[in-house]
mmCIF file of C-alpha atoms and ligand atoms in Angstrom:
data_model
loop_
_atom_site.group_PDB
_atom_site.id
_atom_site.type_symbol
_atom_site.label_atom_id
_atom_site.label_comp_id
_atom_site.label_asym_id
_atom_site.label_seq_id
_atom_site.Cartn_x
_atom_site.Cartn_y
_atom_site.Cartn_z
ATOM 1 C CA MET A 45 67.762 154.483 87.025
ATOM 2 C CA LYS A 46 71.523 154.199 87.411
ATOM 3 C CA GLY A 47 73.808 155.142 84.498
ATOM 4 C CA ARG A 48 75.788 152.668 82.424
ATOM 5 C CA PRO A 49 78.150 150.474 84.456
ATOM 6 C CA ARG A 50 81.629 151.987 84.270
ATOM 7 C CA THR A 51 84.885 150.267 83.431
ATOM 8 C CA SER A 52 87.893 150.451 85.725
ATOM 9 C CA ILE A 53 90.178 153.433 86.135
ATOM 10 C CA LYS A 54 93.077 151.013 85.625
ATOM 11 C CA ALA A 55 91.814 149.996 82.179
ATOM 12 C CA SER A 56 91.416 153.648 81.185
ATOM 13 C CA GLN A 57 95.075 154.356 81.895
ATOM 14 C CA PHE A 58 96.477 152.637 78.833
ATOM 15 C CA SER A 59 95.407 152.027 75.276
ATOM 16 C CA GLU A 60 95.362 148.895 73.153
ATOM 17 C CA SER A 61 98.737 147.713 71.944
ATOM 18 C CA VAL A 62 99.913 149.922 69.064
ATOM 19 C CA ILE A 63 102.123 147.094 67.812
ATOM 20 C CA ARG A 64 99.252 144.670 67.513
ATOM 21 C CA GLU A 65 97.098 147.411 65.971
ATOM 22 C CA MET A 66 99.746 147.912 63.278
ATOM 23 C CA THR A 67 99.535 144.197 62.486
ATOM 24 C CA ARG A 68 95.750 144.476 62.055
ATOM 25 C CA LEU A 69 96.229 147.524 59.793
ATOM 26 C CA ALA A 70 98.840 145.644 57.763
ATOM 27 C CA HIS A 71 96.348 142.827 57.159
ATOM 28 C CA ALA A 72 93.581 145.266 56.228
ATOM 29 C CA HIS A 73 95.793 147.008 53.627
ATOM 30 C CA GLY A 74 97.748 144.000 52.370
ATOM 31 C CA ALA A 75 100.973 145.619 53.625
ATOM 32 C CA VAL A 76 104.247 143.777 54.229
ATOM 33 C CA ASN A 77 104.260 143.421 57.988
ATOM 34 C CA LEU A 78 107.538 144.567 59.529
ATOM 35 C CA SER A 79 105.763 145.747 62.682
ATOM 36 C CA GLN A 80 105.002 142.973 65.173
ATOM 37 C CA GLY A 81 107.962 140.767 66.097
ATOM 38 C CA PHE A 82 106.812 137.346 65.004
ATOM 39 C CA PRO A 83 108.634 135.152 62.484
ATOM 40 C CA ASP A 84 106.776 134.288 59.262
ATOM 41 C CA PHE A 85 108.988 131.243 58.594
ATOM 42 C CA PRO A 86 108.495 127.689 59.935
ATOM 43 C CA ALA A 87 109.468 126.550 63.418
ATOM 44 C CA PRO A 88 112.059 123.720 63.682
ATOM 45 C CA ASP A 89 110.644 120.324 62.637
ATOM 46 C CA ALA A 90 111.840 118.577 65.809
ATOM 47 C CA VAL A 91 109.900 121.021 67.958
ATOM 48 C CA LYS A 92 106.724 120.703 65.869
ATOM 49 C CA HIS A 93 106.939 116.897 65.961
ATOM 50 C CA ALA A 94 107.304 116.984 69.738
ATOM 51 C CA ALA A 95 104.045 118.988 69.958
ATOM 52 C CA CYS A 96 102.211 116.567 67.636
ATOM 53 C CA ASP A 97 103.529 113.576 69.584
ATOM 54 C CA ALA A 98 102.333 115.083 72.859
ATOM 55 C CA ILE A 99 98.809 115.577 71.519
ATOM 56 C CA LEU A 100 98.725 112.087 69.997
ATOM 57 C CA ALA A 101 99.845 110.709 73.378
ATOM 58 C CA ASP A 102 96.739 112.360 74.868
ATOM 59 C CA LEU A 103 98.540 114.953 76.925
ATOM 60 C CA ASN A 104 95.294 116.874 77.030
ATOM 61 C CA GLN A 105 94.636 117.747 80.658
ATOM 62 C CA TYR A 106 95.917 120.491 82.946
ATOM 63 C CA ALA A 107 99.625 120.323 83.666
ATOM 64 C CA ILE A 108 100.723 121.082 87.234
ATOM 65 C CA THR A 109 99.874 124.759 87.597
ATOM 66 C CA TRP A 110 103.486 125.929 87.920
ATOM 67 C CA GLY A 111 104.620 123.826 84.978
ATOM 68 C CA ALA A 112 105.037 120.214 83.852
ATOM 69 C CA LYS A 113 108.021 118.589 85.551
ATOM 70 C CA PRO A 114 109.909 117.698 82.331
ATOM 71 C CA LEU A 115 109.750 121.329 81.215
ATOM 72 C CA ARG A 116 110.847 122.706 84.584
ATOM 73 C CA ASP A 117 113.718 120.207 84.571
ATOM 74 C CA ALA A 118 114.718 121.289 81.061
ATOM 75 C CA ILE A 119 114.544 124.997 81.975
ATOM 76 C CA ALA A 120 116.688 124.457 85.069
ATOM 77 C CA ALA A 121 119.286 122.395 83.173
ATOM 78 C CA ASP A 122 119.451 124.931 80.333
ATOM 79 C CA ALA A 123 119.726 127.972 82.612
ATOM 80 C CA MET A 124 122.314 126.349 84.914
ATOM 81 C CA ALA A 125 124.454 125.429 81.901
ATOM 82 C CA ARG A 126 124.328 129.000 80.596
ATOM 83 C CA ARG A 127 124.574 131.116 83.713
ATOM 84 C CA GLY A 128 125.800 128.765 86.457
ATOM 85 C CA GLY A 129 124.443 128.560 90.000
ATOM 86 C CA ILE A 130 121.840 126.154 91.335
ATOM 87 C CA ILE A 131 118.258 126.324 90.080
ATOM 88 C CA ASP A 132 115.771 123.977 91.723
ATOM 89 C CA PRO A 133 112.890 123.096 89.384
ATOM 90 C CA GLU A 134 110.728 122.418 92.469
ATOM 91 C CA THR A 135 111.091 125.838 94.041
ATOM 92 C CA ASN A 136 112.538 128.318 91.546
ATOM 93 C CA ILE A 137 110.564 127.932 88.325
ATOM 94 C CA THR A 138 107.040 128.887 87.250
ATOM 95 C CA VAL A 139 105.867 128.111 83.713
ATOM 96 C CA CYS A 140 103.402 130.715 82.413
ATOM 97 C CA CYS A 141 101.394 131.530 79.276
ATOM 98 C CA GLY A 142 104.272 133.256 77.530
ATOM 99 C CA SER A 143 106.740 135.642 79.058
ATOM 100 C CA THR A 144 103.967 138.237 78.827
ATOM 101 C CA GLU A 145 102.051 136.472 81.576
ATOM 102 C CA ALA A 146 105.309 135.725 83.384
ATOM 103 C CA MET A 147 106.059 139.474 83.595
ATOM 104 C CA MET A 148 102.502 140.305 84.710
ATOM 105 C CA ALA A 149 102.450 137.560 87.346
ATOM 106 C CA ALA A 150 105.902 138.625 88.589
ATOM 107 C CA MET A 151 104.869 142.264 88.915
ATOM 108 C CA MET A 152 101.625 141.415 90.698
ATOM 109 C CA ALA A 153 103.548 139.142 93.052
ATOM 110 C CA ILE A 154 106.114 141.744 94.127
ATOM 111 C CA VAL A 155 104.455 145.159 93.934
ATOM 112 C CA ASP A 156 102.142 146.973 96.334
ATOM 113 C CA PRO A 157 100.360 150.240 95.510
ATOM 114 C CA GLY A 158 102.780 153.112 95.912
ATOM 115 C CA ASP A 159 105.854 151.013 95.128
ATOM 116 C CA GLU A 160 108.041 152.308 92.354
ATOM 117 C CA VAL A 161 109.398 150.255 89.474
ATOM 118 C CA ILE A 162 112.209 151.629 87.316
ATOM 119 C CA VAL A 163 111.815 151.123 83.567
ATOM 120 C CA PHE A 164 114.328 152.049 80.861
ATOM 121 C CA GLU A 165 112.829 154.131 78.082
ATOM 122 C CA PRO A 166 112.232 153.432 75.178
ATOM 123 C CA PHE A 167 110.611 150.276 76.565
ATOM 124 C CA TYR A 168 108.771 147.233 75.282
ATOM 125 C CA GLU A 169 105.244 148.575 75.321
ATOM 126 C CA ASN A 170 103.823 145.949 77.735
ATOM 127 C CA TYR A 171 105.855 147.291 80.658
ATOM 128 C CA GLY A 172 103.663 150.433 80.948
ATOM 129 C CA PRO A 173 100.366 148.511 81.376
ATOM 130 C CA ASN A 174 102.220 145.923 83.519
ATOM 131 C CA ALA A 175 103.047 148.729 85.957
ATOM 132 C CA VAL A 176 99.498 150.163 85.956
ATOM 133 C CA LEU A 177 97.829 146.776 86.440
ATOM 134 C CA SER A 178 100.124 145.790 89.293
ATOM 135 C CA GLY A 179 99.654 149.164 91.018
ATOM 136 C CA ALA A 180 103.284 150.247 90.588
ATOM 137 C CA THR A 181 104.364 153.776 89.854
ATOM 138 C CA PRO A 182 106.816 153.563 86.942
ATOM 139 C CA ARG A 183 109.990 155.715 87.060
ATOM 140 C CA PHE A 184 111.476 156.055 83.608
ATOM 141 C CA VAL A 185 115.173 156.352 82.883
ATOM 142 C CA ARG A 186 116.199 157.271 79.350
ATOM 143 C CA LEU A 187 118.386 155.130 77.117
ATOM 144 C CA ARG A 188 120.143 157.571 74.827
ATOM 145 C CA GLU A 189 120.781 156.634 71.233
ATOM 146 C CA PRO A 190 124.398 156.229 70.118
ATOM 147 C CA ALA A 191 126.088 159.196 68.555
ATOM 148 C CA GLY A 192 127.668 156.995 65.869
ATOM 149 C CA GLY A 193 130.273 154.340 65.115
ATOM 150 C CA GLY A 194 129.821 150.933 66.716
ATOM 151 C CA ALA A 195 128.516 152.405 69.965
ATOM 152 C CA ASP A 196 125.349 151.171 71.687
ATOM 153 C CA TRP A 197 122.519 152.972 73.483
ATOM 154 C CA THR A 198 123.543 154.133 76.986
ATOM 155 C CA PHE A 199 121.969 155.394 80.190
ATOM 156 C CA ASP A 200 123.290 158.142 82.406
ATOM 157 C CA ALA A 201 124.717 156.527 85.541
ATOM 158 C CA ASP A 202 123.764 159.459 87.805
ATOM 159 C CA GLU A 203 120.241 159.645 86.414
ATOM 160 C CA LEU A 204 119.763 155.946 87.133
ATOM 161 C CA ALA A 205 121.186 156.215 90.648
ATOM 162 C CA ALA A 206 118.867 159.161 91.346
ATOM 163 C CA ALA A 207 115.822 157.106 90.275
ATOM 164 C CA PHE A 208 116.404 154.601 93.118
ATOM 165 C CA SER A 209 114.910 155.327 96.550
ATOM 166 C CA ASN A 210 113.304 153.542 99.500
ATOM 167 C CA LYS A 211 110.173 153.263 97.369
ATOM 168 C CA THR A 212 111.951 151.281 94.625
ATOM 169 C CA ARG A 213 110.623 147.750 94.571
ATOM 170 C CA ALA A 214 112.203 146.625 91.310
ATOM 171 C CA ILE A 215 113.912 147.581 88.080
ATOM 172 C CA ILE A 216 112.915 146.031 84.772
ATOM 173 C CA ILE A 217 115.783 145.272 82.401
ATOM 174 C CA ASN A 218 115.321 143.851 78.926
ATOM 175 C CA THR A 219 118.526 142.573 77.370
ATOM 176 C CA PRO A 220 118.927 142.081 74.425
ATOM 177 C CA ASN A 221 116.507 144.956 74.189
ATOM 178 C CA ASN A 222 113.328 145.615 72.275
ATOM 179 C CA PRO A 223 113.030 148.142 70.634
ATOM 180 C CA THR A 224 116.607 149.449 70.638
ATOM 181 C CA GLY A 225 118.660 146.290 70.031
ATOM 182 C CA LYS A 226 120.850 147.306 72.968
ATOM 183 C CA VAL A 227 122.707 144.521 74.786
ATOM 184 C CA PHE A 228 123.529 145.593 78.353
ATOM 185 C CA THR A 229 127.223 145.106 79.133
ATOM 186 C CA ARG A 230 128.552 143.296 82.204
ATOM 187 C CA GLU A 231 129.704 146.645 83.621
ATOM 188 C CA GLU A 232 126.273 148.231 83.166
ATOM 189 C CA LEU A 233 124.547 145.242 84.754
ATOM 190 C CA GLN A 234 127.014 145.288 87.654
ATOM 191 C CA TYR A 235 126.237 148.977 88.222
ATOM 192 C CA ILE A 236 122.496 148.174 88.273
ATOM 193 C CA ALA A 237 123.108 145.163 90.537
ATOM 194 C CA ASP A 238 124.992 147.355 93.029
ATOM 195 C CA LEU A 239 122.074 149.799 93.115
ATOM 196 C CA CYS A 240 119.603 146.931 93.641
ATOM 197 C CA GLN A 241 121.673 145.681 96.570
ATOM 198 C CA GLN A 242 122.080 149.152 98.025
ATOM 199 C CA TRP A 243 118.314 149.844 97.940
ATOM 200 C CA GLY A 244 116.968 146.337 98.566
ATOM 201 C CA ALA A 245 115.340 146.210 95.116
ATOM 202 C CA LEU A 246 114.627 143.263 92.835
ATOM 203 C CA ALA A 247 115.879 143.022 89.250
ATOM 204 C CA VAL A 248 113.292 141.718 86.808
ATOM 205 C CA THR A 249 115.150 140.764 83.646
ATOM 206 C CA ASP A 250 113.383 139.934 80.407
ATOM 207 C CA GLU A 251 115.942 137.819 78.514
ATOM 208 C CA ILE A 252 113.681 136.518 75.772
ATOM 209 C CA TYR A 253 116.171 137.479 73.022
ATOM 210 C CA GLU A 254 119.216 135.981 74.805
ATOM 211 C CA HIS A 255 120.238 133.892 71.778
ATOM 212 C CA ILE A 256 119.877 136.644 69.184
ATOM 213 C CA LEU A 257 123.180 138.537 69.346
ATOM 214 C CA TYR A 258 125.429 140.210 66.757
ATOM 215 C CA ASP A 259 129.032 141.263 66.338
ATOM 216 C CA ASP A 260 130.912 141.194 69.638
ATOM 217 C CA ALA A 261 127.825 141.322 71.884
ATOM 218 C CA GLU A 262 127.735 138.934 74.842
ATOM 219 C CA HIS A 263 124.571 138.116 76.787
ATOM 220 C CA VAL A 264 125.146 138.449 80.520
ATOM 221 C CA ALA A 265 122.416 137.067 82.769
ATOM 222 C CA MET A 266 121.739 139.395 85.692
ATOM 223 C CA ALA A 267 121.306 136.382 87.982
ATOM 224 C CA SER A 268 124.883 135.261 87.209
ATOM 225 C CA LEU A 269 126.359 138.322 88.939
ATOM 226 C CA ASP A 270 127.545 137.939 92.510
ATOM 227 C CA GLY A 271 124.673 137.978 94.995
ATOM 228 C CA MET A 272 122.052 138.630 92.313
ATOM 229 C CA ALA A 273 120.400 135.197 92.005
ATOM 230 C CA GLU A 274 118.691 135.963 95.343
ATOM 231 C CA ARG A 275 117.191 139.183 94.050
ATOM 232 C CA THR A 276 116.518 138.515 90.364
ATOM 233 C CA ILE A 277 113.403 137.342 88.556
ATOM 234 C CA THR A 278 114.518 136.084 85.148
ATOM 235 C CA ILE A 279 111.857 135.980 82.471
ATOM 236 C CA ASN A 280 112.200 133.924 79.335
ATOM 237 C CA GLY A 281 110.218 131.756 76.930
ATOM 238 C CA VAL A 282 110.157 129.796 73.703
ATOM 239 C CA SER A 283 108.471 132.433 71.495
ATOM 240 C CA LYS A 284 111.553 134.026 69.967
ATOM 241 C CA THR A 285 114.244 131.343 70.275
ATOM 242 C CA PHE A 286 112.127 128.690 68.579
ATOM 243 C CA SER A 287 109.928 130.921 66.370
ATOM 244 C CA VAL A 288 106.683 129.843 68.070
ATOM 245 C CA THR A 289 105.195 133.098 69.359
ATOM 246 C CA GLY A 290 101.663 131.676 69.182
ATOM 247 C CA TRP A 291 102.394 128.783 71.522
ATOM 248 C CA ARG A 292 102.386 130.965 74.618
ATOM 249 C CA VAL A 293 104.966 129.205 76.754
ATOM 250 C CA GLY A 294 107.240 131.271 78.991
ATOM 251 C CA TRP A 295 108.558 131.136 82.539
ATOM 252 C CA THR A 296 110.097 132.846 85.530
ATOM 253 C CA ILE A 297 113.188 131.767 87.447
ATOM 254 C CA ALA A 298 113.271 133.369 90.898
ATOM 255 C CA PRO A 299 114.223 132.777 94.535
ATOM 256 C CA ALA A 300 111.908 130.330 96.349
ATOM 257 C CA ASP A 301 109.917 132.909 98.368
ATOM 258 C CA VAL A 302 109.342 135.074 95.289
ATOM 259 C CA THR A 303 108.467 131.975 93.262
ATOM 260 C CA SER A 304 105.731 130.966 95.713
ATOM 261 C CA ALA A 305 104.144 134.410 95.365
ATOM 262 C CA ILE A 306 104.415 134.262 91.548
ATOM 263 C CA ARG A 307 102.893 130.761 91.489
ATOM 264 C CA LYS A 308 99.826 131.911 93.434
ATOM 265 C CA VAL A 309 99.195 134.846 91.102
ATOM 266 C CA HIS A 310 99.826 132.684 88.038
ATOM 267 C CA ASP A 311 97.438 129.941 89.235
ATOM 268 C CA PHE A 312 94.524 132.353 89.497
ATOM 269 C CA LEU A 313 95.405 134.254 86.326
ATOM 270 C CA THR A 314 95.643 131.338 83.897
ATOM 271 C CA VAL A 315 96.028 127.991 85.778
ATOM 272 C CA GLY A 316 98.708 126.969 83.318
ATOM 273 C CA ALA A 317 100.180 126.977 79.842
ATOM 274 C CA ALA A 318 98.990 124.448 77.224
ATOM 275 C CA ALA A 319 100.123 120.993 78.389
ATOM 276 C CA PRO A 320 101.195 119.505 75.013
ATOM 277 C CA LEU A 321 103.125 122.658 74.160
ATOM 278 C CA GLN A 322 104.956 122.466 77.472
ATOM 279 C CA ALA A 323 106.134 118.986 76.419
ATOM 280 C CA ALA A 324 107.283 120.403 73.089
ATOM 281 C CA ALA A 325 109.044 123.298 74.843
ATOM 282 C CA ALA A 326 111.025 120.772 76.907
ATOM 283 C CA ALA A 327 112.124 119.091 73.666
ATOM 284 C CA ALA A 328 113.014 122.475 72.161
ATOM 285 C CA LEU A 329 115.365 123.325 75.012
ATOM 286 C CA SER A 330 117.303 120.155 74.241
ATOM 287 C CA MET A 331 118.127 121.208 70.670
ATOM 288 C CA PRO A 332 121.854 120.940 69.855
ATOM 289 C CA ALA A 333 124.158 123.958 70.193
ATOM 290 C CA SER A 334 124.284 124.195 66.383
ATOM 291 C CA TYR A 335 120.590 125.210 66.380
ATOM 292 C CA PHE A 336 121.254 128.244 68.581
ATOM 293 C CA ASP A 337 124.340 129.238 66.564
ATOM 294 C CA GLY A 338 122.348 128.887 63.357
ATOM 295 C CA LEU A 339 119.606 131.137 64.726
ATOM 296 C CA ALA A 340 122.050 133.979 65.396
ATOM 297 C CA THR A 341 123.723 133.507 61.993
ATOM 298 C CA THR A 342 120.388 133.586 60.160
ATOM 299 C CA TYR A 343 119.315 136.742 61.952
ATOM 300 C CA ARG A 344 122.688 138.388 61.312
ATOM 301 C CA ALA A 345 122.106 138.021 57.558
ATOM 302 C CA LYS A 346 118.549 139.342 57.870
ATOM 303 C CA ARG A 347 119.778 142.317 59.887
ATOM 304 C CA GLU A 348 122.268 143.201 57.121
ATOM 305 C CA ARG A 349 119.554 142.812 54.493
ATOM 306 C CA LEU A 350 117.064 145.119 56.225
ATOM 307 C CA LEU A 351 119.769 147.656 57.144
ATOM 308 C CA GLY A 352 120.590 147.813 53.421
ATOM 309 C CA ILE A 353 116.950 148.194 52.341
ATOM 310 C CA LEU A 354 116.156 150.881 54.917
ATOM 311 C CA GLY A 355 119.445 152.693 54.329
ATOM 312 C CA LYS A 356 118.886 153.083 50.593
ATOM 313 C CA THR A 357 115.307 154.287 51.214
ATOM 314 C CA GLY A 358 116.647 157.143 53.348
ATOM 315 C CA PHE A 359 116.084 155.868 56.889
ATOM 316 C CA ARG A 360 118.868 156.593 59.372
ATOM 317 C CA CYS A 361 119.318 153.227 61.098
ATOM 318 C CA ILE A 362 120.702 152.542 64.553
ATOM 319 C CA VAL A 363 122.472 149.199 64.165
ATOM 320 C CA PRO A 364 121.143 146.675 66.739
ATOM 321 C CA LYS A 365 123.533 144.496 68.780
ATOM 322 C CA GLY A 366 120.818 141.992 69.600
ATOM 323 C CA ALA A 367 117.109 141.043 69.160
ATOM 324 C CA TYR A 368 115.494 141.474 65.736
ATOM 325 C CA TYR A 369 114.437 145.102 65.429
ATOM 326 C CA ILE A 370 115.918 148.199 63.836
ATOM 327 C CA MET A 371 115.116 151.609 65.313
ATOM 328 C CA THR A 372 115.296 154.325 62.700
ATOM 329 C CA ASP A 373 115.374 158.109 62.732
ATOM 330 C CA VAL A 374 112.836 159.447 60.237
ATOM 331 C CA SER A 375 113.199 163.186 60.764
ATOM 332 C CA SER A 376 114.544 163.703 57.236
ATOM 333 C CA PHE A 377 111.260 162.501 55.640
ATOM 334 C CA GLY A 378 109.361 165.586 56.836
ATOM 335 C CA PHE A 379 106.214 163.901 58.204
ATOM 336 C CA PRO A 380 104.497 165.772 61.075
ATOM 337 C CA ASP A 381 104.986 162.806 63.409
ATOM 338 C CA ASP A 382 105.786 159.102 63.624
ATOM 339 C CA VAL A 383 102.145 157.929 63.741
ATOM 340 C CA THR A 384 101.257 159.844 60.553
ATOM 341 C CA MET A 385 104.289 158.411 58.804
ATOM 342 C CA ALA A 386 103.629 154.834 59.998
ATOM 343 C CA ARG A 387 100.017 155.047 58.785
ATOM 344 C CA TYR A 388 101.132 156.480 55.427
ATOM 345 C CA LEU A 389 103.672 153.680 55.006
ATOM 346 C CA VAL A 390 100.957 151.065 55.579
ATOM 347 C CA THR A 391 98.245 152.598 53.420
ATOM 348 C CA ASP A 392 100.243 154.195 50.571
ATOM 349 C CA VAL A 393 103.565 152.363 50.457
ATOM 350 C CA GLY A 394 102.481 148.956 51.749
ATOM 351 C CA VAL A 395 104.989 148.392 54.566
ATOM 352 C CA ALA A 396 104.011 148.250 58.245
ATOM 353 C CA SER A 397 106.311 149.520 61.008
ATOM 354 C CA VAL A 398 105.737 150.613 64.614
ATOM 355 C CA PRO A 399 105.617 154.322 65.549
ATOM 356 C CA GLY A 400 108.446 155.179 67.944
ATOM 357 C CA SER A 401 106.143 157.054 70.329
ATOM 358 C CA SER A 402 104.589 153.771 71.491
ATOM 359 C CA PHE A 403 107.847 152.981 73.282
ATOM 360 C CA TYR A 404 107.852 156.165 75.390
ATOM 361 C CA ARG A 405 105.713 157.446 78.257
ATOM 362 C CA ASP A 406 105.800 160.908 76.687
ATOM 363 C CA PRO A 407 105.079 160.326 72.980
ATOM 364 C CA SER A 408 107.368 163.223 72.008
ATOM 365 C CA GLY A 409 110.334 160.960 72.889
ATOM 366 C CA GLY A 410 109.679 158.821 69.807
ATOM 367 C CA ARG A 411 108.153 161.326 67.399
ATOM 368 C CA ASN A 412 111.074 160.941 64.980
ATOM 369 C CA GLN A 413 111.413 157.174 65.235
ATOM 370 C CA LEU A 414 109.964 154.102 63.551
ATOM 371 C CA ARG A 415 110.815 150.497 64.425
ATOM 372 C CA PHE A 416 111.075 147.760 61.797
ATOM 373 C CA CYS A 417 111.534 144.046 62.500
ATOM 374 C CA PHE A 418 113.506 141.589 60.395
ATOM 375 C CA CYS A 419 112.330 138.203 61.752
ATOM 376 C CA LYS A 420 110.920 137.540 58.301
ATOM 377 C CA LYS A 421 111.483 135.276 55.286
ATOM 378 C CA ASP A 422 113.833 136.625 52.629
ATOM 379 C CA GLU A 423 110.813 136.929 50.272
ATOM 380 C CA THR A 424 109.061 139.160 52.811
ATOM 381 C CA LEU A 425 112.104 141.429 53.053
ATOM 382 C CA THR A 426 112.330 141.482 49.248
ATOM 383 C CA ALA A 427 108.651 142.476 49.028
ATOM 384 C CA ALA A 428 109.321 145.360 51.431
ATOM 385 C CA GLU A 429 112.345 146.364 49.336
ATOM 386 C CA GLN A 430 110.214 146.455 46.166
ATOM 387 C CA ARG A 431 107.534 148.580 47.814
ATOM 388 C CA PHE A 432 110.062 151.047 49.144
ATOM 389 C CA ALA A 433 111.707 151.181 45.721
ATOM 390 C CA ALA A 434 108.353 151.931 44.068
ATOM 391 C CA TRP A 435 107.757 154.695 46.641
ATOM 392 C CA ALA A 436 111.166 156.246 46.157
ATOM 393 C CA ARG A 437 110.608 156.499 42.405
HETATM 394 C C1 LIG B 718 110.975 142.177 75.216
HETATM 395 C C2 LIG B 718 109.837 141.256 75.005
HETATM 396 N N1 LIG B 718 109.362 140.551 76.030
HETATM 397 C C3 LIG B 718 108.328 139.705 75.870
HETATM 398 C C4 LIG B 718 107.707 139.545 74.640
HETATM 399 C C5 LIG B 718 106.549 138.610 74.516
HETATM 400 O O1 LIG B 718 106.947 137.316 74.739
HETATM 401 P P1 LIG B 718 105.938 136.088 74.832
HETATM 402 O O2 LIG B 718 105.521 135.725 73.451
HETATM 403 O O3 LIG B 718 106.726 135.008 75.501
HETATM 404 O O4 LIG B 718 104.773 136.521 75.667
HETATM 405 C C6 LIG B 718 108.175 140.266 73.538
HETATM 406 C C7 LIG B 718 107.515 140.134 72.228
HETATM 407 O O5 LIG B 718 107.691 140.881 71.319
HETATM 408 C C8 LIG B 718 109.254 141.135 73.732
HETATM 409 O O6 LIG B 718 109.749 141.844 72.712
#
């Protein structure tokens, strides 16, 4: 008799998402959940009504696999207004089940086994499994935390240049960045763009937090730089901008030949995103400018609030320039490592965070770090404040 059927080597190369595990733990222990980045406040009424209207109008069947026309039109109009250039909804856009699927489909469409993909570290934890599943060999380049003042995380220009080679198929950039809150500057992006052009590599840019910016930070789209629209896959979606992470609508914008490869992968992965929610996403993209300004203003206040709460509890915070996370240094608390501390905070203090090690290939990189998110109602932040206060006493 043969032994038990085995599972794939691929699936053994990564573990379940630590972030989503922290959310499950938070539920189990009744902890205030500042781990997974999903808002706990309502989505805009206009967007919700658009979804209800679409269902009531019986928009119940498959949309065109690469995305309903009104949504592709809205994505093209929105992106052209923000970054310039010409985007053809017929040949440059693929609507996916969230930007998570968009990233996976993009990687599977461009990578062959043995190809290398450069990833900045700390990284959004999906990029590791994305590389394994697509057969890419990830090459990590460190983002170093700011020494102080108003400075942002930086990479070493020589280290990045040395990571590129003939094997480099692509570089993944996430700006504004999760988990660091870094916003890549125009100069940094130009440096990366020059390397992509020199080595014939693609830039895959995850811009899902493009509207969530603070202080003097400016979002620069990689595809807006000279010559880069032809070698950039831009990934975006409605999850963060419209506080609808459960709707699972995202997309890629890419050159036509890359788009046809992405569309084939996407078709056989998921067929398509939920049709009524694609209609609602099209409506969302037409919200007035005041909505997007209001989003950034709201998050600015929440950032200040959580910085204050964490600061008085003894966390050393690295102030984010964008997105809605705060990376903290926890070395002064004296826990043996980040995972032990994160578990203790959930079970004994009642606040869930994400251990820093889950953002690094080598866990030692994040042993002294915890990430907290502030995309939460004021009451939720107040509840976290009270629990920290009770702990400190
Ligand atoms: C950088 C980044 N990309 C993508 C996602 C997931 O986006 P979506 O809900 O569109 O799959 C997240 C969610 O936290 C994220 O932080």
